[in-house]
Short mmCIF file of C-alpha atoms in Angstrom, two decimals:
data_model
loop_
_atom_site.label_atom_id
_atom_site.label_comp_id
_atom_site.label_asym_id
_atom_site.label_seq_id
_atom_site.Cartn_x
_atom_site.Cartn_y
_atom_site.Cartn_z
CA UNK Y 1215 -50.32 7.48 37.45
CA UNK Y 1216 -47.89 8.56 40.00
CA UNK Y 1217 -48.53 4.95 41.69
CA UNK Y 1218 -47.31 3.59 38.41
CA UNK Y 1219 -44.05 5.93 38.06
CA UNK Y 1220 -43.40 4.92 41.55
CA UNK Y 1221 -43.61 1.20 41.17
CA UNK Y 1222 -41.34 1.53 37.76
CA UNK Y 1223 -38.64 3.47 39.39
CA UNK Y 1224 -38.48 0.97 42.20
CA UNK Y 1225 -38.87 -2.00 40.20
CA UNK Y 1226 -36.42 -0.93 36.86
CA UNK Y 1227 -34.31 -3.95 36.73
CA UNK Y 1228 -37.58 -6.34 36.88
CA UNK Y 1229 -39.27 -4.42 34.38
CA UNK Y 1230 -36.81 -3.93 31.85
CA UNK Y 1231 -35.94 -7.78 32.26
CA UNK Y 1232 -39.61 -8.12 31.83
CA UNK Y 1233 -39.64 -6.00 28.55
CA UNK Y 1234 -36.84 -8.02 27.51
CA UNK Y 1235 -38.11 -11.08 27.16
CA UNK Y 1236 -41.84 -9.89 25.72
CA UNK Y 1237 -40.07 -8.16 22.79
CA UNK Y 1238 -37.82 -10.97 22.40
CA UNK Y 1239 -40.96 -13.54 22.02
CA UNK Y 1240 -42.81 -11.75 19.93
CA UNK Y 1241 -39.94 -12.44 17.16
CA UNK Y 1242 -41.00 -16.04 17.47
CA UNK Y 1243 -44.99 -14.86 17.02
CA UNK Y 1244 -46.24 -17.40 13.85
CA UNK Y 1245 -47.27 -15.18 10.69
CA UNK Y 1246 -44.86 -12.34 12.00
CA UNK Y 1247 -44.14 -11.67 8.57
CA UNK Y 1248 -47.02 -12.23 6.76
CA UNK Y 1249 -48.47 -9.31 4.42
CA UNK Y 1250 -52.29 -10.16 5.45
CA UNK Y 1251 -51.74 -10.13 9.20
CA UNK Y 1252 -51.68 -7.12 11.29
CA UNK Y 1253 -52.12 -8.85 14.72
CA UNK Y 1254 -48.68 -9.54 15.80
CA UNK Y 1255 -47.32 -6.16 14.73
CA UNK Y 1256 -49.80 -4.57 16.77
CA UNK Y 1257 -48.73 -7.19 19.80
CA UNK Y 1258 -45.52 -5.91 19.13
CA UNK Y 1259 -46.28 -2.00 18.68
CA UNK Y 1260 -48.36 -2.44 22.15
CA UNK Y 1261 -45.77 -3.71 24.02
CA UNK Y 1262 -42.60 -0.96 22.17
CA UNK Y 1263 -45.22 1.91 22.84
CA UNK Y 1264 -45.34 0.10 27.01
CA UNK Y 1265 -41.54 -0.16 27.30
CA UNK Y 1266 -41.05 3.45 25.89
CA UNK Y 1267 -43.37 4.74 28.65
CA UNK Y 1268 -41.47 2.83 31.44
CA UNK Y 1269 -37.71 4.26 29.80
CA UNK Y 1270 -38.89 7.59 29.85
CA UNK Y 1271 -40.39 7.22 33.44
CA UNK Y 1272 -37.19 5.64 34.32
CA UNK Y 1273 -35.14 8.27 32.57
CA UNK Y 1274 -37.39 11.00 33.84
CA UNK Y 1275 -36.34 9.70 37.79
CA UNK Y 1276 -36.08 12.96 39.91
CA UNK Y 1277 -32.61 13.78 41.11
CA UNK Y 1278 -31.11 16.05 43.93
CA UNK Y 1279 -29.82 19.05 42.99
CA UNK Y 1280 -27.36 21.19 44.48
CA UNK Y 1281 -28.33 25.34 45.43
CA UNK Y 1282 -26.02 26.35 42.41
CA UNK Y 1283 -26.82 23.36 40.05
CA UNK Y 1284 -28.03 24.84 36.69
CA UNK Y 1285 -31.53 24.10 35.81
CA UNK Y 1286 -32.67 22.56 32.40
CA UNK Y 1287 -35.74 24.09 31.67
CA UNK Y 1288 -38.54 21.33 31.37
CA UNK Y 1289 -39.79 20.70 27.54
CA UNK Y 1290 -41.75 18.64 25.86
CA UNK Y 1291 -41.09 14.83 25.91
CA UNK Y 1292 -39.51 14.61 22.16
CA UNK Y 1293 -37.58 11.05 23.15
CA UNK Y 1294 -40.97 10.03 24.15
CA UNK Y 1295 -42.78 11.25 21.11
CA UNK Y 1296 -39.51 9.60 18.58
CA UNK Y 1297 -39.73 6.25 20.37
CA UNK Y 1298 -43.61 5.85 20.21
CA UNK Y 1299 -43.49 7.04 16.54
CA UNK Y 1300 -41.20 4.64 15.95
CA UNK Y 1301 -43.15 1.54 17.31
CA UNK Y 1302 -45.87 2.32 15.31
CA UNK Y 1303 -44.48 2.94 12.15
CA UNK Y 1304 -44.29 -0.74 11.25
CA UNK Y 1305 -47.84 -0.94 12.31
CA UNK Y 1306 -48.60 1.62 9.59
CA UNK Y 1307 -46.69 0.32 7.24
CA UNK Y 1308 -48.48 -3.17 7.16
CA UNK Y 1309 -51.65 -1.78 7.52
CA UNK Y 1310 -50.96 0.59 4.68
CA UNK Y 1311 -50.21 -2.52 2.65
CA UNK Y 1312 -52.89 -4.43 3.69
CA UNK Y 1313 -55.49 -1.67 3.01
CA UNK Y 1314 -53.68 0.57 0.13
CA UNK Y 1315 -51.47 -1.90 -1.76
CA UNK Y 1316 -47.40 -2.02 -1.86
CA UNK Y 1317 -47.69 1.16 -3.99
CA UNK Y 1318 -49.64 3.70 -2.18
CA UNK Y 1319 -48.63 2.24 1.54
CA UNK Y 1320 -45.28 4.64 0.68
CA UNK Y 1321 -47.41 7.67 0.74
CA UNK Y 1322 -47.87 6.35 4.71
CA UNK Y 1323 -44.52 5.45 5.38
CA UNK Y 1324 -43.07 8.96 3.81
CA UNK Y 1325 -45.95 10.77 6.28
CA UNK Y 1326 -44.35 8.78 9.15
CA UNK Y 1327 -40.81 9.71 8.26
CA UNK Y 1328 -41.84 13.75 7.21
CA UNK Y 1329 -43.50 13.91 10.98
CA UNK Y 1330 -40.53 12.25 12.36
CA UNK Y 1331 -38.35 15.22 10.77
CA UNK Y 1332 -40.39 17.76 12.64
CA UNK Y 1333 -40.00 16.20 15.79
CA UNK Y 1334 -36.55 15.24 15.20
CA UNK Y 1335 -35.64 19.35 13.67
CA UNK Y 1336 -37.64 20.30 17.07
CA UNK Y 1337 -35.76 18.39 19.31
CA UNK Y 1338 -32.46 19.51 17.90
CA UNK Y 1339 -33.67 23.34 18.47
CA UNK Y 1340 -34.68 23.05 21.88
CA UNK Y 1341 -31.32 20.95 22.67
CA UNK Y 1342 -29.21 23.61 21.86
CA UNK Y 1343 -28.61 22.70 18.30
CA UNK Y 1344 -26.43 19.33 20.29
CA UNK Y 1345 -26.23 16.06 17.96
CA UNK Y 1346 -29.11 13.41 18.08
CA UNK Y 1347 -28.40 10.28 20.23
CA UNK Y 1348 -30.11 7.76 18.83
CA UNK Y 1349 -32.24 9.83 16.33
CA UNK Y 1350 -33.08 11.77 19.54
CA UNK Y 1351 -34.65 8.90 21.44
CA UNK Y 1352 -31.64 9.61 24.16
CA UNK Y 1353 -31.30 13.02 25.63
CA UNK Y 1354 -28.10 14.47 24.93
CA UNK Y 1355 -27.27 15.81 28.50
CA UNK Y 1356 -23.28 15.30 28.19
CA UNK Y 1357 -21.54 19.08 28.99
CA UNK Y 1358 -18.01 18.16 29.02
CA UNK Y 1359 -15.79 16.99 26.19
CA UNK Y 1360 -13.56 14.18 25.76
CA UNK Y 1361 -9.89 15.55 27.73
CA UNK Y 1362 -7.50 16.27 25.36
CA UNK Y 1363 -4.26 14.97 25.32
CA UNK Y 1364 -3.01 17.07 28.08
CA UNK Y 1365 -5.37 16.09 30.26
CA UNK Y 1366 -7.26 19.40 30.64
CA UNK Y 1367 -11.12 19.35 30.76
CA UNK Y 1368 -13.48 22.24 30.24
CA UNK Y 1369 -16.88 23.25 31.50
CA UNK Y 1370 -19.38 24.38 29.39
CA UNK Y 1371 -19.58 27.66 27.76
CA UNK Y 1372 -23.36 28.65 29.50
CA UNK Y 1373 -22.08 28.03 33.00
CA UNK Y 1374 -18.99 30.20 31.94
CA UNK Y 1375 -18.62 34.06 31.96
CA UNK Y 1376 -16.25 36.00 29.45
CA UNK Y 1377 -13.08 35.94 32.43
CA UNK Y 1378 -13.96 31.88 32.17
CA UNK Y 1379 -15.22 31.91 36.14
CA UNK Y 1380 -18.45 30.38 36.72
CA UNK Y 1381 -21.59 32.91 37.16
CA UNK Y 1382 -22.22 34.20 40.53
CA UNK Y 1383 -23.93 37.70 41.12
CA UNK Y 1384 -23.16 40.30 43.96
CA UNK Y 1385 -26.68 39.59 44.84
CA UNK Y 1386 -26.22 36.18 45.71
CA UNK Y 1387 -23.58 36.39 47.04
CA UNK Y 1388 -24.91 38.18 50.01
CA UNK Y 1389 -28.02 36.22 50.04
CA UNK Y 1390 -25.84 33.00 50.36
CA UNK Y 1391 -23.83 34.62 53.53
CA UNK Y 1392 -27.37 35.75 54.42
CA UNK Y 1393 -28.13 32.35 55.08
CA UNK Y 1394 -25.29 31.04 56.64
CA UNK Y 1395 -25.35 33.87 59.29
CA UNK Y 1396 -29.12 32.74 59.78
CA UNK Y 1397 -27.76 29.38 60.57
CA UNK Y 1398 -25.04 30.21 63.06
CA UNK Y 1399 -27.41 32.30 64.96
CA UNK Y 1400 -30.09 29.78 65.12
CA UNK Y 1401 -27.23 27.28 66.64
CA UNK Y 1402 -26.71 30.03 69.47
CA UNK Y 1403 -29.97 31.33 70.19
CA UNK Y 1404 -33.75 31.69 68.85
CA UNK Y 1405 -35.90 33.93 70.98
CA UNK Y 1406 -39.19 34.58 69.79
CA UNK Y 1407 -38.88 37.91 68.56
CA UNK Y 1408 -36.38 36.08 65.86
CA UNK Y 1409 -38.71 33.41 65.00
CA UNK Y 1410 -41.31 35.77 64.55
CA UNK Y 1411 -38.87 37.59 62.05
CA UNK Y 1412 -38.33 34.46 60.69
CA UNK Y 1413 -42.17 33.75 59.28
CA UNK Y 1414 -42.86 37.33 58.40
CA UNK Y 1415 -39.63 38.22 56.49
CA UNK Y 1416 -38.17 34.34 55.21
CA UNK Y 1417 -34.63 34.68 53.99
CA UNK Y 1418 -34.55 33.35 50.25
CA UNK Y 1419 -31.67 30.98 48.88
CA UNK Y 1420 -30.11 32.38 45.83
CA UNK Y 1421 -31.36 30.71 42.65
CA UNK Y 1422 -30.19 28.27 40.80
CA UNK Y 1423 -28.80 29.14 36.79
CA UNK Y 1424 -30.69 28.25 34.27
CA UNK Y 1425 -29.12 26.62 31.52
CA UNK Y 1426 -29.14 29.21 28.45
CA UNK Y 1427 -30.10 27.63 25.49
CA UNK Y 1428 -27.44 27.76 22.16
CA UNK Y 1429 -29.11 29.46 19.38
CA UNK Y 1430 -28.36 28.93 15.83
CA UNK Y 1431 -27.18 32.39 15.07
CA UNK Y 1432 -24.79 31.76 18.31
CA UNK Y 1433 -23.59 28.53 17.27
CA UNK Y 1434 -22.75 29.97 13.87
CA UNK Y 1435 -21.01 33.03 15.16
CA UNK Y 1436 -19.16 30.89 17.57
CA UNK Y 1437 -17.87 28.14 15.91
CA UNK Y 1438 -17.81 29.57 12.21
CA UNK Y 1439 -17.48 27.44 9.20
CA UNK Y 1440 -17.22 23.73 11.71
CA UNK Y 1441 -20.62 25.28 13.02
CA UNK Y 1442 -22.45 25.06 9.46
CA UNK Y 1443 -20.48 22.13 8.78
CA UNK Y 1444 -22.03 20.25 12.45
CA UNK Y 1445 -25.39 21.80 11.46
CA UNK Y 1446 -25.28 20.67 7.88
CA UNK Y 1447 -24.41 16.68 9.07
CA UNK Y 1448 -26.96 17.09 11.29
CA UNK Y 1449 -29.46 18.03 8.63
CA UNK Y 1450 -28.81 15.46 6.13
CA UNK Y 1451 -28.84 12.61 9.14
CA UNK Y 1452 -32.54 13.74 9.70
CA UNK Y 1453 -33.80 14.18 6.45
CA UNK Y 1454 -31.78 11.34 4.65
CA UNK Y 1455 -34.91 8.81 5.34
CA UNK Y 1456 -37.59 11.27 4.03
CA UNK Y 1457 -35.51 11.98 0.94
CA UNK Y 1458 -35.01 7.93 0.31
CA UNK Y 1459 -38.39 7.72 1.05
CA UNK Y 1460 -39.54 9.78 -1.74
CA UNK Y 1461 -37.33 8.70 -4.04
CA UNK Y 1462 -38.69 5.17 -3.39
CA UNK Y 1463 -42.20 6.85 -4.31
CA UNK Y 1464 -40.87 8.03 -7.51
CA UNK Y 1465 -38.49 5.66 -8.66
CA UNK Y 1466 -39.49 2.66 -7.52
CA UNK Y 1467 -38.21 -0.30 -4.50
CA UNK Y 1468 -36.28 -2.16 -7.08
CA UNK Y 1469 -34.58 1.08 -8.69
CA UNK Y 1470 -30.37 1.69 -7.60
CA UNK Y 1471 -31.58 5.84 -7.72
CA UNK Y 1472 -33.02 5.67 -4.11
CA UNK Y 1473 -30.23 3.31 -2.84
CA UNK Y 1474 -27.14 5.44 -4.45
CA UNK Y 1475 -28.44 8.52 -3.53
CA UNK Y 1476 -29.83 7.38 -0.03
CA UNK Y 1477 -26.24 6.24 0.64
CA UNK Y 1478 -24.18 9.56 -0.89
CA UNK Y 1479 -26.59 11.81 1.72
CA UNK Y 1480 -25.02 9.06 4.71
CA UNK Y 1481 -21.86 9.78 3.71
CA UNK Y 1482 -21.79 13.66 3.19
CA UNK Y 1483 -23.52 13.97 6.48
CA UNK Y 1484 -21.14 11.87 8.32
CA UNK Y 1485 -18.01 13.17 6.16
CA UNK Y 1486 -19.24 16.95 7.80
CA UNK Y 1487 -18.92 15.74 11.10
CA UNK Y 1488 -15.64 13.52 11.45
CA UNK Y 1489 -13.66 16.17 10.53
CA UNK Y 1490 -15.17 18.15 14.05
CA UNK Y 1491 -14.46 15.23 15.57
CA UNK Y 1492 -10.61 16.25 16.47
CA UNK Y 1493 -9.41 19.77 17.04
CA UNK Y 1494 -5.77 20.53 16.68
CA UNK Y 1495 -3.80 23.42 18.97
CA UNK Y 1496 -0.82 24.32 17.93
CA UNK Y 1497 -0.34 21.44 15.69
CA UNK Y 1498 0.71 19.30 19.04
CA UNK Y 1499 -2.24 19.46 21.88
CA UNK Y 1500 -5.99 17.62 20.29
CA UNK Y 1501 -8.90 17.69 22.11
CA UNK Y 1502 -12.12 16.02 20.98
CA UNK Y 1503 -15.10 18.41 19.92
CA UNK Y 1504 -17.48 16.02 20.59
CA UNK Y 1505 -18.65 14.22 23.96
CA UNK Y 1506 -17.94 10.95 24.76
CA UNK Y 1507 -21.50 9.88 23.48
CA UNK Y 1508 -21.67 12.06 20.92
CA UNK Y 1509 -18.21 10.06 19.70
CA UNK Y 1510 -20.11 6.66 20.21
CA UNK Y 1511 -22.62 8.13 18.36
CA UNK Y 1512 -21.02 8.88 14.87
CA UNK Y 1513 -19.73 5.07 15.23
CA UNK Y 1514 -22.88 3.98 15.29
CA UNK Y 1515 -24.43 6.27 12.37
CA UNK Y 1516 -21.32 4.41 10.33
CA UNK Y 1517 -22.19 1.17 11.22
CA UNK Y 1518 -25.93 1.73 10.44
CA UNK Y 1519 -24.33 1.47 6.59
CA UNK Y 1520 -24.35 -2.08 7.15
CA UNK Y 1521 -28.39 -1.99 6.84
CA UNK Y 1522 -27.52 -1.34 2.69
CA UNK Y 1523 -26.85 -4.62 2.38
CA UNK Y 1524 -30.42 -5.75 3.70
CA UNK Y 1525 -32.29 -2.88 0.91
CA UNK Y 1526 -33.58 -4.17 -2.23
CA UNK Y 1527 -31.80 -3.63 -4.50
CA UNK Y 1528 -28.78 -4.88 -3.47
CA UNK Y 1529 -30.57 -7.44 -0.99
CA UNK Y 1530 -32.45 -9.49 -4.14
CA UNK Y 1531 -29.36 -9.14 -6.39
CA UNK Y 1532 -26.62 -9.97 -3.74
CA UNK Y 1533 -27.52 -10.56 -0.34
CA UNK Y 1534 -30.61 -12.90 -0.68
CA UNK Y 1535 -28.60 -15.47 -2.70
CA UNK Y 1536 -25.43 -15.91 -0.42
CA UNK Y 1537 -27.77 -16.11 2.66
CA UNK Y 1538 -29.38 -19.04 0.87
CA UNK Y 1539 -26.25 -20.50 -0.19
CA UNK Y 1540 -25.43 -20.36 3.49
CA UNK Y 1541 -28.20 -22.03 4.37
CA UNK Y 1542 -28.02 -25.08 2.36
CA UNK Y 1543 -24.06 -25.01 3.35
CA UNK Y 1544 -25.02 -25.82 7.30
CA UNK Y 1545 -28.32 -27.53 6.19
CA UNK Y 1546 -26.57 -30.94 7.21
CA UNK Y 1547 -25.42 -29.90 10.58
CA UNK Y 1548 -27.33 -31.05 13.51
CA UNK Y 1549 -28.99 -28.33 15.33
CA UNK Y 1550 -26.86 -25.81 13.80
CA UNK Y 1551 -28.75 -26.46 10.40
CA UNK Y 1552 -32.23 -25.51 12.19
CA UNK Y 1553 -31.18 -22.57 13.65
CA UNK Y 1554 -29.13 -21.12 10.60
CA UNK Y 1555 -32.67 -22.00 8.62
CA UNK Y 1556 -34.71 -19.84 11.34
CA UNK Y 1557 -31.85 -17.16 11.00
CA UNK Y 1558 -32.36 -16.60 7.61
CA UNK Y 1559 -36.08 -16.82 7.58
CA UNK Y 1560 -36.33 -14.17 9.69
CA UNK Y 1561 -33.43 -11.98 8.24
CA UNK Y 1562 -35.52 -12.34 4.69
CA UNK Y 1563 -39.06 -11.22 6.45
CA UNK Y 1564 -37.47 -8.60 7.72
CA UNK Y 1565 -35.90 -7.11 5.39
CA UNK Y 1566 -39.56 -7.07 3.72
CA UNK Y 1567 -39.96 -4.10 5.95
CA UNK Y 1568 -39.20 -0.58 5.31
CA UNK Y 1569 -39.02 0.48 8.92
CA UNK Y 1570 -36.86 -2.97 10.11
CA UNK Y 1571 -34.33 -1.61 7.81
CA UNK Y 1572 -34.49 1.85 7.34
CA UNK Y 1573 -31.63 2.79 10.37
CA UNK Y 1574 -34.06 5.68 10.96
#
């Protein structure tokens, strides 16, 4: 296995190339869409579960650390875990159908999206209570802030004592000045009484910090009513899926309750956060409370809105017909006519898929 890791970390740019065009090809896979055949989504859910693997070897790449770098404690893989989940799940779900019916294959799919809320509720605990990236398939590793306005940045609060100096004990202090009178000595002399000294007694570097997780209590206490506000956006962007799930269960794919609802839950989670987003001093100075990918990130929980238009059902009332209409508009046009045609064929399979267009 270590072979493997090896030939991945030296070989990324080949390999993600490689994944590239596999996953790109199996799009083009004939019955892709079909409700009777499970073989290319399992081509496809092979080769999503392969390239997950290789990002998380390549993201997993062993780096150099400083003496006084902090240490993040190691955990279990939840990226991992999120991303194979997720290349499966369209595997259950036509399997479910093929096996259960369009009716019961929800009781899969909502299975699929409660585990998914475990991991996801996991994940967000052992992060330090720090927003998702990508559902949590990207850790969220970020420290600093976006500068403010002045220009001033800030480190983070866990490598930061109450006077605002960075952590440093008496102890290691002296161990640290230990060492560097070892070295000067070594440069002048090294009899063999000292080298004996050396094995018998070895002087120890001082150790590295270790990154103190955020608890909730803490990040409540700390950050006050924006802290339940954070934690509540949070909460509704992980279980808004498993709540439209069920509602599909009980309402049905062709009711507007699971769509209006579904979409309300986007909005008051993402209407808890923007607010965070800026933080005014003074009434002049503004700094960002978020990171720079954390910013990026409520962008892209916005734009997954889009994927409303592509659920029934809005899709069989609205969408469906103006993509057809579109169709038949460039139908005439050389070239452009065939590839509009593919376009929409495949836009219309998928959005026969829960998981294609469920922005989960």
């Amino acid at each position: 296995m270590e072979a493997y890791k090896n030939w991945v970390r030296r070989n990324r740019e080949y390999v993600n190339s490689l994944e590239s065009l596999a996953n790109g090809v199996t799009w083009l896979l004939p019955e892709r869409f079909s409700q009777s055949e499970i073989g290319p989504e399992a081509v496809t859910a092979v080769l999503g579960v392969i390239t997950a693997i290789n990002e998380h070897i390549i993201d997993t790449t062993p780096r150099s650390q400083t003496p006084s770098a902090a240490v993040e404690p190691r955990c279990f893989p939840y990226p991992l875990c999120l991303s194979m989940i997720k290349e499966l799940e369209t595997l259950v779900e036509v399997a479910a159908q093929q096996y259960f019916g369009d009716d019961k294959k929800w009781n899969f799919i909502a299975l699929t999206e409660a585990t998914k809320v475990i991991v996801r509720f996991a994940w967000y605990r052992q992060s330090g209570y720090r927003m998702l990236l990508q559902g949590g398939e990207t850790a969220n590793i970020e420290n600093s802030p976006s500068p403010s306005k002045s220009g001033n940045h800030h480190e983070p609060d866990h490598f930061l004592n109450m006077n605002g100096r960075t952590q440093w004990n008496t102890e290691g202090k002296a161990l640290s000045a230990l060492s560097r009178f070892r070295e000067n000595a070594r440069m002048v002399a090294d009899p063999e009484w000292l080298r004996w000294v050396q094995h018998q007694h070895p002087i120890m570097e001082p150790p590295a910090p270790v990154v103190q997780r955020t608890t909730l209590s803490k990040l409540l206490n700390k950050r006050g009513v924006s802290g339940v506000l954070f934690v509540l956006g949070e909460a509704l962007f992980i279980t808004r899926p498993l709540i439209y799930v069920l509602l599909i269960r009980k309402y049905g794919v062709r009711s507007w309750v699971p769509w209006f609802l579904s979409l309300a839950v986007d909005f008051v989670g993402v209407g808890c956060l923007t607010p965070l987003s800026i933080l005014r001093f003074g009434g002049r100075e503004q700094q960002s409370n978020f990171t720079d990918a954390e910013e990026h990130e409520l962008r892209r929980r916005k734009l997954l809105w889009a994927l409303y238009l592509m659920r029934d059902p809005f899709f069989s009332t609205y969408t469906r017909g103006k993509l057809e209409s579109t169709e038949k508009i460039m139908e005439p046009v050389p070239l452009v006519g065939i590839l509009t045609a593919k376009l929409v064929e495949l836009l219309v399979g998928a959005q026969t898929r829960y998981t294609y267009m469920s922005g989960s």
